[in-house]
Every structure is written in C-alpha cells, then in structure tokens.
CSV table of C-alpha atoms in Angstrom, one decimal:
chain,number,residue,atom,x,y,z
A,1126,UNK,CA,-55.7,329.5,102.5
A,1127,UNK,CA,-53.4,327.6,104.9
A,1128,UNK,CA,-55.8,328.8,107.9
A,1129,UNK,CA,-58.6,327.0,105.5
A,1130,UNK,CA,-57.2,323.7,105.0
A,1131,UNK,CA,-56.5,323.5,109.0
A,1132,UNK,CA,-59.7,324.4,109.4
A,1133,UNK,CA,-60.9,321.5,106.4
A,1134,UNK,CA,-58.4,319.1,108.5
A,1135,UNK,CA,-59.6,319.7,111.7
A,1136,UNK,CA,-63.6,319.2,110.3
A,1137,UNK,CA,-62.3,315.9,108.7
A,1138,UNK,CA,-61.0,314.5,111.8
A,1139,UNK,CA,-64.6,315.3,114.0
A,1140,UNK,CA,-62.5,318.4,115.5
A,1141,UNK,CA,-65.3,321.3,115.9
A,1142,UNK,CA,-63.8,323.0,119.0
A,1143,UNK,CA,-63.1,326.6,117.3
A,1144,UNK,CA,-66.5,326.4,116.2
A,1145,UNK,CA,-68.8,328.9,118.8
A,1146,UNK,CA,-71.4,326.6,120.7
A,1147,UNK,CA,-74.1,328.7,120.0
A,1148,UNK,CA,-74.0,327.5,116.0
A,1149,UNK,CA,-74.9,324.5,115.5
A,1150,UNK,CA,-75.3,322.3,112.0
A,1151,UNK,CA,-78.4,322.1,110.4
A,1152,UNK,CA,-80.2,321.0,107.2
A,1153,UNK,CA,-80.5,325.4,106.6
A,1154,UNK,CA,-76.5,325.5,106.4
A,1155,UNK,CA,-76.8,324.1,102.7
A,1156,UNK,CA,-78.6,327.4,102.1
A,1157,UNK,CA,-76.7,329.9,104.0
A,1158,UNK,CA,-73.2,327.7,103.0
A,1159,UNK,CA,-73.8,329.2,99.5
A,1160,UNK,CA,-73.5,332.7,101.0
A,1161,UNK,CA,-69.9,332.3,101.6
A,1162,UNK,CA,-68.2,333.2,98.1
A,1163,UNK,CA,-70.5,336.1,97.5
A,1164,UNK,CA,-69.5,337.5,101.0
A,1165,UNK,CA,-66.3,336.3,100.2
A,1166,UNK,CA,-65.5,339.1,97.6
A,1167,UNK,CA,-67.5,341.9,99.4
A,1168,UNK,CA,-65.5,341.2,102.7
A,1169,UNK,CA,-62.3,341.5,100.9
A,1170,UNK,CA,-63.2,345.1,98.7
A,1171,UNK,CA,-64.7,347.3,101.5
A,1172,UNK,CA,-61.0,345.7,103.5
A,1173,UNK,CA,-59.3,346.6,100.9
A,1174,UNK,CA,-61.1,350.6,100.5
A,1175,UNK,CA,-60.9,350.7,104.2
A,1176,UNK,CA,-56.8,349.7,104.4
A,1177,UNK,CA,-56.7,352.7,101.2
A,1178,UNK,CA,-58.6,355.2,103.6
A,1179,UNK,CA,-56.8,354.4,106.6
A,1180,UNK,CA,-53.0,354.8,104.8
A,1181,UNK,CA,-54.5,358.0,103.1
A,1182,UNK,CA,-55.4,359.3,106.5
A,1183,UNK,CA,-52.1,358.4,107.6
A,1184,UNK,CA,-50.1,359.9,104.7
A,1185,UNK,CA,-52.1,363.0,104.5
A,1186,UNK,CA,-51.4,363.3,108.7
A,1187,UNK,CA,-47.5,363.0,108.0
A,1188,UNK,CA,-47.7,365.6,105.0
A,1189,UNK,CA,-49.7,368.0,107.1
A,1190,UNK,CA,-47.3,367.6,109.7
A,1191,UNK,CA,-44.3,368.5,107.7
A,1192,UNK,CA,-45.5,371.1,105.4
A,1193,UNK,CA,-47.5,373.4,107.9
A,1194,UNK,CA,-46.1,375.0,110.4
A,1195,UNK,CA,-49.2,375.6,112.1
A,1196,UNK,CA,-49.7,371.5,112.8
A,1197,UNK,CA,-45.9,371.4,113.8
A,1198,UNK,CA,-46.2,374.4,116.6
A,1199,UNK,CA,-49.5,372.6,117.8
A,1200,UNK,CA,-47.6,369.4,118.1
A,1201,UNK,CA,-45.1,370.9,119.7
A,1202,UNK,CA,-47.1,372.6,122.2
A,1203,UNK,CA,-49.2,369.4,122.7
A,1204,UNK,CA,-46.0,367.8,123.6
A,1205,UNK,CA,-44.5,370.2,126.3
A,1206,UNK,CA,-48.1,370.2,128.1
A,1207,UNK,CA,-48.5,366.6,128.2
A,1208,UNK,CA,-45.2,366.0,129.3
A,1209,UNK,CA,-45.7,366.0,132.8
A,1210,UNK,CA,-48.9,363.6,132.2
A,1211,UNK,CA,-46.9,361.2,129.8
A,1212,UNK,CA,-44.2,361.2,132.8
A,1213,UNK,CA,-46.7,360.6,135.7
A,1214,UNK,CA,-48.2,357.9,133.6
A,1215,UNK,CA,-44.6,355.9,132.7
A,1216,UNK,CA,-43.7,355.9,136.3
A,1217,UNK,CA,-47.6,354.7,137.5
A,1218,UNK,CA,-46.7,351.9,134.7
A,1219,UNK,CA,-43.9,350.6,135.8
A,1220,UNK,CA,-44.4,350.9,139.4
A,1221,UNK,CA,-46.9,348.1,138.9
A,1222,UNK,CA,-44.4,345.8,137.6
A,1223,UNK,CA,-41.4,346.7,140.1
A,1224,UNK,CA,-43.9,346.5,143.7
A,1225,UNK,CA,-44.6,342.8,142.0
A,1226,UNK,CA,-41.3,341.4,141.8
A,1227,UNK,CA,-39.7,343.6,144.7
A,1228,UNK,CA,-42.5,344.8,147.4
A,1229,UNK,CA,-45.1,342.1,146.8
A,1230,UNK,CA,-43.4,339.0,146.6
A,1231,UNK,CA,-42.6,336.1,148.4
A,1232,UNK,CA,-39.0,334.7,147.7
A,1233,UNK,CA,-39.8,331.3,149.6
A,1234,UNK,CA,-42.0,330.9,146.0
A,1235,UNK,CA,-41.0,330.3,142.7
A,1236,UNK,CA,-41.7,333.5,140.5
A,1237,UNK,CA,-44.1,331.2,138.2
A,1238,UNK,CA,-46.2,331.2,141.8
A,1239,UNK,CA,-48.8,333.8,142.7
A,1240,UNK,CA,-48.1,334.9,146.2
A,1241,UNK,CA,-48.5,338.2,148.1
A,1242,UNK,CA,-45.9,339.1,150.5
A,1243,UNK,CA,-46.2,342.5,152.6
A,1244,UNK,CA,-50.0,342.1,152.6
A,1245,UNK,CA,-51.0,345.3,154.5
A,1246,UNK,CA,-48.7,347.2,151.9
A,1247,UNK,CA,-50.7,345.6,149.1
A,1248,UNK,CA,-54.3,346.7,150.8
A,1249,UNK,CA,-52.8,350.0,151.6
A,1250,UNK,CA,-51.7,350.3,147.4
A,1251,UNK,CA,-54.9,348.6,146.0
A,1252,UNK,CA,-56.8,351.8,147.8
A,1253,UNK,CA,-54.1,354.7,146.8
A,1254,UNK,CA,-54.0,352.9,142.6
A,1255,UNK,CA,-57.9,352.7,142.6
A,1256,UNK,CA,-57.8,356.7,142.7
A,1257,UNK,CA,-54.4,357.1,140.5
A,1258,UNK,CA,-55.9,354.1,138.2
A,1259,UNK,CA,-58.9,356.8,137.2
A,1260,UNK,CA,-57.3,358.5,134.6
A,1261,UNK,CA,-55.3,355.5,133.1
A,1262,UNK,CA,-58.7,353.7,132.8
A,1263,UNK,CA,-60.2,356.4,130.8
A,1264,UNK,CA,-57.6,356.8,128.4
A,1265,UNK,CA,-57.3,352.9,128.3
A,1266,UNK,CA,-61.1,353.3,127.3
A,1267,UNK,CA,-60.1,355.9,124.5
A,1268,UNK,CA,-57.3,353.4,123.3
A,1269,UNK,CA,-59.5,350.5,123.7
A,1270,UNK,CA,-62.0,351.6,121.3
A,1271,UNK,CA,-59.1,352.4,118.8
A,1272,UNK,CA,-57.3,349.6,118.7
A,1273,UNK,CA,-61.0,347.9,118.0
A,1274,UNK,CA,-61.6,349.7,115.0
A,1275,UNK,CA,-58.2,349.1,113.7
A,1276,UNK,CA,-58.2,345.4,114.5
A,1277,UNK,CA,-61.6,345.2,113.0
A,1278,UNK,CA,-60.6,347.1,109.8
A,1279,UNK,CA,-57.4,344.9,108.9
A,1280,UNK,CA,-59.6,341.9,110.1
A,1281,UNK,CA,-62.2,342.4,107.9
A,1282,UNK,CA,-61.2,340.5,105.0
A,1283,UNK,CA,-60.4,337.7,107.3
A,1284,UNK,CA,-63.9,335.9,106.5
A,1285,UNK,CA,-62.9,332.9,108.4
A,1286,UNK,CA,-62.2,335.3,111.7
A,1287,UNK,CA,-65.0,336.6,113.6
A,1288,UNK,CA,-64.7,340.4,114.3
A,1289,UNK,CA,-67.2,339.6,117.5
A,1290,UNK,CA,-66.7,338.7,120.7
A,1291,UNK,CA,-67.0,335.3,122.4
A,1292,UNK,CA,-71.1,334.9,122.5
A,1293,UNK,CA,-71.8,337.1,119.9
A,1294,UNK,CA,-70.3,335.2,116.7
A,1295,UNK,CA,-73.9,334.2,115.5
A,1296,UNK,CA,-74.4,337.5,114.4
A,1297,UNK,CA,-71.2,337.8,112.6
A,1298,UNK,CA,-73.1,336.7,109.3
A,1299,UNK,CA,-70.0,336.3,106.8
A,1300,UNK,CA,-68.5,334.2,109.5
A,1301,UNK,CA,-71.5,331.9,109.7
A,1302,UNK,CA,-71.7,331.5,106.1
A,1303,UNK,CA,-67.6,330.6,106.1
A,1304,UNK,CA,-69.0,328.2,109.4
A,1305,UNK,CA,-72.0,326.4,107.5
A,1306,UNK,CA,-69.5,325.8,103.7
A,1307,UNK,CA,-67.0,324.1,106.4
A,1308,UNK,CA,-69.8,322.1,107.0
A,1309,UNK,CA,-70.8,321.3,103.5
A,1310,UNK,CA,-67.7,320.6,102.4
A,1311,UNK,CA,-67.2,318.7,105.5
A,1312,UNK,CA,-70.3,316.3,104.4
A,1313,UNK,CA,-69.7,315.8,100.9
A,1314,UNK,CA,-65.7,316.0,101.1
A,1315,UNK,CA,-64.6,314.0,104.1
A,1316,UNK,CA,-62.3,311.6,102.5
A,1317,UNK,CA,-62.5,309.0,105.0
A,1318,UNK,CA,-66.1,308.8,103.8
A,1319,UNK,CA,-65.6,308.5,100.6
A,1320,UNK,CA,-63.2,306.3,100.2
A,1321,UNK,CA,-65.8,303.9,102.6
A,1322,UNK,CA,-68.2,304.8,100.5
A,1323,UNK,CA,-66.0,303.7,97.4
A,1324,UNK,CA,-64.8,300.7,99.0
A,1325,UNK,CA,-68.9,299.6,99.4
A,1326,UNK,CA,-69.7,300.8,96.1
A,1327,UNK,CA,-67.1,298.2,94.5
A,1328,UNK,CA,-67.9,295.0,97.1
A,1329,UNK,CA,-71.5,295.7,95.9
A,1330,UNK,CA,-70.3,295.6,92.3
A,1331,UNK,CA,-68.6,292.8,92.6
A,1332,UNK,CA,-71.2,291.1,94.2
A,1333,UNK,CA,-73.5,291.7,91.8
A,1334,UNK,CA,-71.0,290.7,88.7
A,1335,UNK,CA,-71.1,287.5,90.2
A,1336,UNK,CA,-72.5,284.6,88.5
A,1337,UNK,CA,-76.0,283.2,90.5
A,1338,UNK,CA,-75.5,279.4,91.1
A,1339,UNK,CA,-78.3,277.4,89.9
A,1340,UNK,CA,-79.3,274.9,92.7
C-alpha cells in the first residue's frame, strides 16, 4: 500500500518516469484499468501456493537430509569432490578484487577513479581469466536462472512490480492493468483538479444566484 500511494503521489504531481515508455495512456486504459482487482486477487493466491510449494520443497529437503542416511553420505561425498572446485573458485573470486586495488591501480588517483596501472599485466590477465572465467560463467548461468525463478516467485504478488525486463513490461499484463487504474484514478482523483474544478463550480453558482439588473 505505501509503494501505492507513492506511486498515486508521484501521478498527481505529472511524475510518470517509472512508467516504461513503450505504454502509453489511452482512451482503452478505462477498459483494461478494470482488470486490475480481478488480477489483483489471482496474483496474490498462485504467490501465495507458490511461497507453500517452495517452503515444502525446502522442509521436505532438510527432513530428507536428516533422516536418511543415504542423502547425508551423498552430501557428504558431494562435498569432498567439490572441494577442490569450491576452493579454485574462492581464490579466482577474490583475485579479481585484490589485482584491482593492488596490481591494477594507480595511486596518483583517488580509488572512486577508474584507472589501469600495469597495463601489459592487465592485457596479459584479461587473456589467461577469459579461459579460467569459462566455468564460472556457466555456473553463473545455472545460478542466474535460479535466482530468476525465485525472485519471480516471491515477486509475483507484487502486482505493481513487473517480473519483465526493461522493454518487455508491455507484456507483463497484471502490470499494465495496475499501469492503466493509476491512470484512472489519476484522471478522476487528482485533487489539484478537483478542487479547481470545485472552485469553478461555486464562482459559476454564485454567478448565477445573482440577481440580473434591469437596465
């Protein structure tokens, strides 16, 4: 709700910049505006079965994984074989991080400065990481894809959040239906234009209550 009034507040005061470029207001957003309660309450369930499936995965994972001793010797196992991978990949880490603030740069600089020191050193570790990089890339892939679905499982009842990327938000319908009742409400709720529209309302009254001088 708080995310929905700054949103109402923004609208009110002719900010549209979170809105994508790519939707744009129209006479059909009265129509598709009335879509967003509905989608509303069908976002929010399948988030909520989706949050019960994921914790019931989880749980059953932990229970398996303390009650059978099968799943704890293959853990195990897992463990000991991937240790030299899991070590190769911590020291590829932070060797990133410690050739840019030791090898690769420039003291003369302030650290908030991108500068290269040791350039031949750099070309020389740009060609030898582009081969040791490989295998990170594909299990970055793999985690990549993971961290997605989660994101776009908790996010799901987040109607006023697109789970699409920059440029393909107009296909995100329950976000477009959230985008066009902004813009409804924005027409018929904007209290600057009321109030205007109050304020000419009465002048005209009172106008009109007047008595007509006869010549």
């Amino acid at each position: 709700m708080e995310n929905h009034k700054n949103y109402m507040l923004r609208m009110f005061k002719g900010d549209k910049l979170f809105i994508p470029k790519k939707i744009s207001a129209s006479q059909f957003m009265i129509g598709k505006g009335l879509r967003y309660p509905s989608y509303q309450i069908g976002y929010f369930l399948w988030g909520y079965f989706l949050l019960l499936l994921l914790f019931f995965v989880i749980c059953c994972g932990l229970y398996a994984l303390i009650t059978y001793k099968i799943i704890q010797d293959y853990v195990v196992k897992f463990i000991k074989g991937g240790g030299v991978v899991a070590g190769v990949a911590v020291l590829s880490g932070l060797s990133l991080p410690l050739a840019s603030f030791t090898v690769f740069r420039d003291y003369t600089y302030s650290k908030d400065i991108i500068s290269v020191n040791n350039r031949n050193v750099y070309m020389v570790f740009s060609y030898f990481w582009f081969f040791v990089g490989l295998p990170m890339g594909f299990f970055s892939a793999i985690s990549r894809i993971l961290k997605a679905m989660v994101v776009g499982a908790l996010m799901l009842p987040r109607i006023d959040h697109s789970v699409m990327p920059d440029g393909f938000q107009q296909i995100d319908q329950g976000f477009n239906a959230y985008i066009c009742y902004l813009h409804v409400q924005t027409a018929y709720r904007n209290p600057i234009l009321r109030v205007f529209c109050q304020m000419l309302s009465d002048q005209t009254r009172k106008c009109l209550s007047r008595p007509l001088l006869k010549p």
